[in-house]
């Protein structure tokens, strides 16, 4: 019986080979390269929607700041630049380690891959600890909350709840993305420990790395907008 050659490159099913070299692309892809390019394009499309989401917040920030400049000037003075700067340094360092993780996967350096995943994971946790313990906690206790929940007694402008709405909305959604990233790094480490990644298959590492870079870039915009512009 004649067969049709679809150009699929089938990896060897040799148990002695590492798991990453035996990985087979899903049936609807021609081969691993086709799967890698398609998944990467999908990740970029998803990240484009993320950029649109945060762009809407930036536009909202600009409009409300234009309408109520005093409220936003007062609000930004309530933030501690030191904690914001520390979190910026933590995320920038994590961008470096996640880039190292991708490179380690490309070179088949599994120990380095796992080490950089753990460091990036710790950076994400450190960001959340700083955010919740030293920023969210005190502000919540003082009543610096959005909308009808605002109860800070020393406010100087009646529109300050709008500022806190922007602050809690933007940083809260960003922190949620950090939590998702931490979950993804736990998943990557679990797969790495089972030899799932190597020079011939590191699609998930590349995709999660791109996601984490976007999370970091968004914070690079949030930090000056919320903490530095008075």
Short mmCIF file of C-alpha atoms in Angstrom, two decimals:
data_model
loop_
_atom_site.label_atom_id
_atom_site.label_comp_id
_atom_site.label_asym_id
_atom_site.label_seq_id
_atom_site.Cartn_x
_atom_site.Cartn_y
_atom_site.Cartn_z
CA UNK A 1 0.00 0.00 0.00
CA UNK A 2 1.38 3.38 -1.02
CA UNK A 3 1.94 6.03 1.70
CA UNK A 4 2.10 9.80 1.46
CA UNK A 5 5.24 11.48 2.80
CA UNK A 6 4.09 14.60 4.70
CA UNK A 7 7.64 15.63 5.43
CA UNK A 8 7.37 14.72 9.13
CA UNK A 9 10.68 14.12 10.85
CA UNK A 10 10.08 11.37 13.42
CA UNK A 11 12.56 11.37 16.35
CA UNK A 12 14.07 8.00 17.31
CA UNK A 13 12.16 6.08 19.99
CA UNK A 14 15.32 4.90 21.71
CA UNK A 15 14.87 4.70 25.51
CA UNK A 16 18.59 5.31 25.99
CA UNK A 17 18.26 8.82 24.55
CA UNK A 18 17.28 11.79 26.78
CA UNK A 19 13.57 12.50 26.98
CA UNK A 20 13.99 15.84 25.18
CA UNK A 21 15.53 14.10 22.15
CA UNK A 22 12.69 11.58 22.00
CA UNK A 23 10.03 14.28 22.14
CA UNK A 24 7.56 14.12 19.27
CA UNK A 25 5.57 17.10 18.05
CA UNK A 26 1.78 16.93 18.17
CA UNK A 27 0.12 15.27 15.18
CA UNK A 28 -1.08 18.54 13.63
CA UNK A 29 2.51 19.82 13.28
CA UNK A 30 4.96 18.68 10.61
CA UNK A 31 7.82 18.38 13.08
CA UNK A 32 9.33 19.92 16.21
CA UNK A 33 10.54 23.03 14.37
CA UNK A 34 7.04 23.65 13.00
CA UNK A 35 5.60 23.22 16.50
CA UNK A 36 8.21 25.56 18.02
CA UNK A 37 7.52 28.34 15.50
CA UNK A 38 3.74 27.98 15.84
CA UNK A 39 3.78 27.98 19.65
CA UNK A 40 6.13 30.96 19.74
CA UNK A 41 3.83 32.90 17.39
CA UNK A 42 0.89 32.02 19.66
CA UNK A 43 2.78 33.27 22.70
CA UNK A 44 3.54 36.56 20.96
CA UNK A 45 -0.14 37.01 20.04
CA UNK A 46 -1.11 36.36 23.66
CA UNK A 47 1.49 38.85 24.87
CA UNK A 48 0.10 41.42 22.44
CA UNK A 49 -3.26 41.16 24.22
CA UNK A 50 -1.46 41.63 27.53
CA UNK A 51 0.17 44.80 26.23
CA UNK A 52 -3.26 46.06 25.13
CA UNK A 53 -4.63 45.33 28.62
CA UNK A 54 -1.95 47.36 30.37
CA UNK A 55 -2.08 50.06 27.68
CA UNK A 56 -5.72 50.64 28.66
CA UNK A 57 -4.59 51.17 32.24
CA UNK A 58 -1.92 53.63 31.17
CA UNK A 59 -4.49 55.59 29.16
CA UNK A 60 -6.82 55.60 32.19
CA UNK A 61 -3.95 56.84 34.34
CA UNK A 62 -3.23 59.67 31.89
CA UNK A 63 -6.85 60.80 31.63
CA UNK A 64 -7.53 60.76 35.37
CA UNK A 65 -4.24 62.46 36.12
CA UNK A 66 -5.12 65.22 33.64
CA UNK A 67 -8.55 65.68 35.27
CA UNK A 68 -7.38 65.45 38.89
CA UNK A 69 -3.66 66.37 39.00
CA UNK A 70 -3.62 67.28 42.72
CA UNK A 71 -5.06 63.92 43.75
CA UNK A 72 -2.40 62.06 41.73
CA UNK A 73 0.44 64.25 43.00
CA UNK A 74 -0.68 63.62 46.59
CA UNK A 75 -1.14 59.92 45.93
CA UNK A 76 2.32 59.36 44.46
CA UNK A 77 3.86 61.03 47.54
CA UNK A 78 2.31 58.30 49.71
CA UNK A 79 4.36 55.60 47.95
CA UNK A 80 7.80 54.52 49.16
CA UNK A 81 10.23 54.88 46.25
CA UNK A 82 12.75 52.64 48.02
CA UNK A 83 10.50 49.56 47.96
CA UNK A 84 9.47 50.26 44.38
CA UNK A 85 13.12 50.60 43.32
CA UNK A 86 14.06 47.40 45.14
CA UNK A 87 11.30 45.51 43.34
CA UNK A 88 12.50 46.98 40.04
CA UNK A 89 16.02 45.67 40.67
CA UNK A 90 14.61 42.25 41.65
CA UNK A 91 12.61 41.97 38.42
CA UNK A 92 15.48 43.20 36.22
CA UNK A 93 17.75 40.56 37.75
CA UNK A 94 15.08 37.91 37.19
CA UNK A 95 14.92 38.89 33.50
CA UNK A 96 18.64 38.13 33.29
CA UNK A 97 18.27 34.75 35.01
CA UNK A 98 15.34 33.71 32.85
CA UNK A 99 17.39 34.59 29.74
CA UNK A 100 20.18 32.42 31.18
CA UNK A 101 17.65 29.61 31.67
CA UNK A 102 16.62 29.75 27.99
CA UNK A 103 20.26 29.72 26.89
CA UNK A 104 21.03 26.80 29.21
CA UNK A 105 18.15 24.82 27.70
CA UNK A 106 19.43 25.57 24.18
CA UNK A 107 22.88 24.26 25.15
CA UNK A 108 21.57 21.26 27.07
CA UNK A 109 22.99 22.46 30.40
CA UNK A 110 20.26 21.05 32.62
CA UNK A 111 21.86 21.94 35.96
CA UNK A 112 22.21 25.56 34.90
CA UNK A 113 18.66 25.51 33.57
CA UNK A 114 17.25 24.29 36.88
CA UNK A 115 19.41 26.71 38.89
CA UNK A 116 18.28 29.74 36.87
CA UNK A 117 14.65 28.65 37.09
CA UNK A 118 14.94 28.47 40.88
CA UNK A 119 16.63 31.89 41.09
CA UNK A 120 13.91 33.43 38.90
CA UNK A 121 11.26 31.75 41.04
CA UNK A 122 12.83 33.19 44.21
CA UNK A 123 12.94 36.65 42.60
CA UNK A 124 9.22 36.40 41.84
CA UNK A 125 8.48 35.39 45.44
CA UNK A 126 10.69 38.22 46.76
CA UNK A 127 8.76 40.71 44.61
CA UNK A 128 5.46 39.52 46.08
CA UNK A 129 6.75 39.54 49.68
CA UNK A 130 7.99 43.12 49.31
CA UNK A 131 4.73 44.14 47.65
CA UNK A 132 2.36 42.56 50.14
CA UNK A 133 4.29 42.98 53.41
CA UNK A 134 5.82 46.44 52.96
CA UNK A 135 3.38 48.12 50.59
CA UNK A 136 -0.08 46.55 50.43
CA UNK A 137 -0.28 45.71 54.15
CA UNK A 138 0.42 49.21 55.56
CA UNK A 139 -1.77 50.91 52.95
CA UNK A 140 -4.65 48.53 53.63
CA UNK A 141 -4.35 49.19 57.38
CA UNK A 142 -4.34 52.98 56.84
CA UNK A 143 -7.43 52.91 54.64
CA UNK A 144 -5.62 53.93 51.44
CA UNK A 145 -8.02 51.94 49.32
CA UNK A 146 -9.92 52.59 46.08
CA UNK A 147 -13.41 54.03 45.71
CA UNK A 148 -15.92 53.56 48.53
CA UNK A 149 -13.37 51.57 50.55
CA UNK A 150 -11.14 54.65 50.97
CA UNK A 151 -11.01 55.74 54.63
CA UNK A 152 -7.64 57.47 55.01
CA UNK A 153 -8.33 60.38 57.43
CA UNK A 154 -5.48 62.67 56.28
CA UNK A 155 -6.38 62.95 52.62
CA UNK A 156 -5.87 66.41 51.09
CA UNK A 157 -7.99 65.97 47.96
CA UNK A 158 -11.49 64.42 47.64
CA UNK A 159 -10.43 62.64 44.43
CA UNK A 160 -7.60 60.65 46.01
CA UNK A 161 -9.71 57.44 45.94
CA UNK A 162 -9.36 57.61 42.13
CA UNK A 163 -5.58 57.54 42.49
CA UNK A 164 -5.77 54.51 44.75
CA UNK A 165 -8.10 52.84 42.25
CA UNK A 166 -5.40 53.18 39.58
CA UNK A 167 -2.66 52.10 41.99
CA UNK A 168 -4.43 48.99 43.31
CA UNK A 169 -5.82 48.06 39.88
CA UNK A 170 -2.56 48.31 37.96
CA UNK A 171 -0.25 46.83 40.58
CA UNK A 172 -2.80 44.17 41.57
CA UNK A 173 -3.17 42.88 38.01
CA UNK A 174 0.61 42.99 37.60
CA UNK A 175 1.08 41.05 40.86
CA UNK A 176 -1.43 38.47 39.58
CA UNK A 177 0.76 38.01 36.51
CA UNK A 178 3.77 37.48 38.80
CA UNK A 179 1.82 34.76 40.67
CA UNK A 180 1.00 33.08 37.34
CA UNK A 181 4.68 33.31 36.37
CA UNK A 182 5.73 31.64 39.62
CA UNK A 183 3.34 28.78 38.88
CA UNK A 184 4.83 28.45 35.38
CA UNK A 185 8.38 28.31 36.76
CA UNK A 186 7.38 25.55 39.19
CA UNK A 187 5.98 23.65 36.19
CA UNK A 188 9.19 24.26 34.18
CA UNK A 189 11.35 23.02 37.03
CA UNK A 190 9.24 19.87 37.36
CA UNK A 191 9.66 19.18 33.64
CA UNK A 192 13.37 20.04 33.73
CA UNK A 193 13.97 17.55 36.52
CA UNK A 194 12.51 14.86 34.24
CA UNK A 195 14.79 15.72 31.33
CA UNK A 196 12.05 17.24 29.21
CA UNK A 197 14.23 20.05 27.86
CA UNK A 198 17.37 20.07 25.76
CA UNK A 199 18.84 21.57 22.58
CA UNK A 200 16.16 19.88 20.44
CA UNK A 201 13.15 20.76 22.59
CA UNK A 202 12.83 23.84 24.82
CA UNK A 203 9.59 25.40 23.56
CA UNK A 204 8.01 25.85 27.01
CA UNK A 205 11.15 27.47 28.45
CA UNK A 206 11.20 29.98 25.58
CA UNK A 207 7.48 30.75 25.93
CA UNK A 208 7.56 31.25 29.70
CA UNK A 209 10.69 33.37 29.31
CA UNK A 210 8.90 35.69 26.88
CA UNK A 211 5.96 35.95 29.27
CA UNK A 212 8.26 36.87 32.16
CA UNK A 213 10.04 39.53 30.11
CA UNK A 214 6.69 41.20 29.36
CA UNK A 215 5.78 41.10 33.09
CA UNK A 216 9.09 42.84 33.83
CA UNK A 217 8.67 45.43 31.08
CA UNK A 218 5.20 46.36 32.34
CA UNK A 219 6.68 47.02 35.79
CA UNK A 220 9.39 49.20 34.20
CA UNK A 221 6.54 51.46 33.02
CA UNK A 222 4.49 51.23 36.23
CA UNK A 223 7.38 52.15 38.52
CA UNK A 224 8.06 55.68 37.17
CA UNK A 225 4.38 56.40 36.51
CA UNK A 226 3.27 55.57 40.04
CA UNK A 227 6.36 56.23 42.17
CA UNK A 228 8.49 58.87 40.46
CA UNK A 229 6.21 61.32 38.63
CA UNK A 230 4.94 63.95 41.08
#
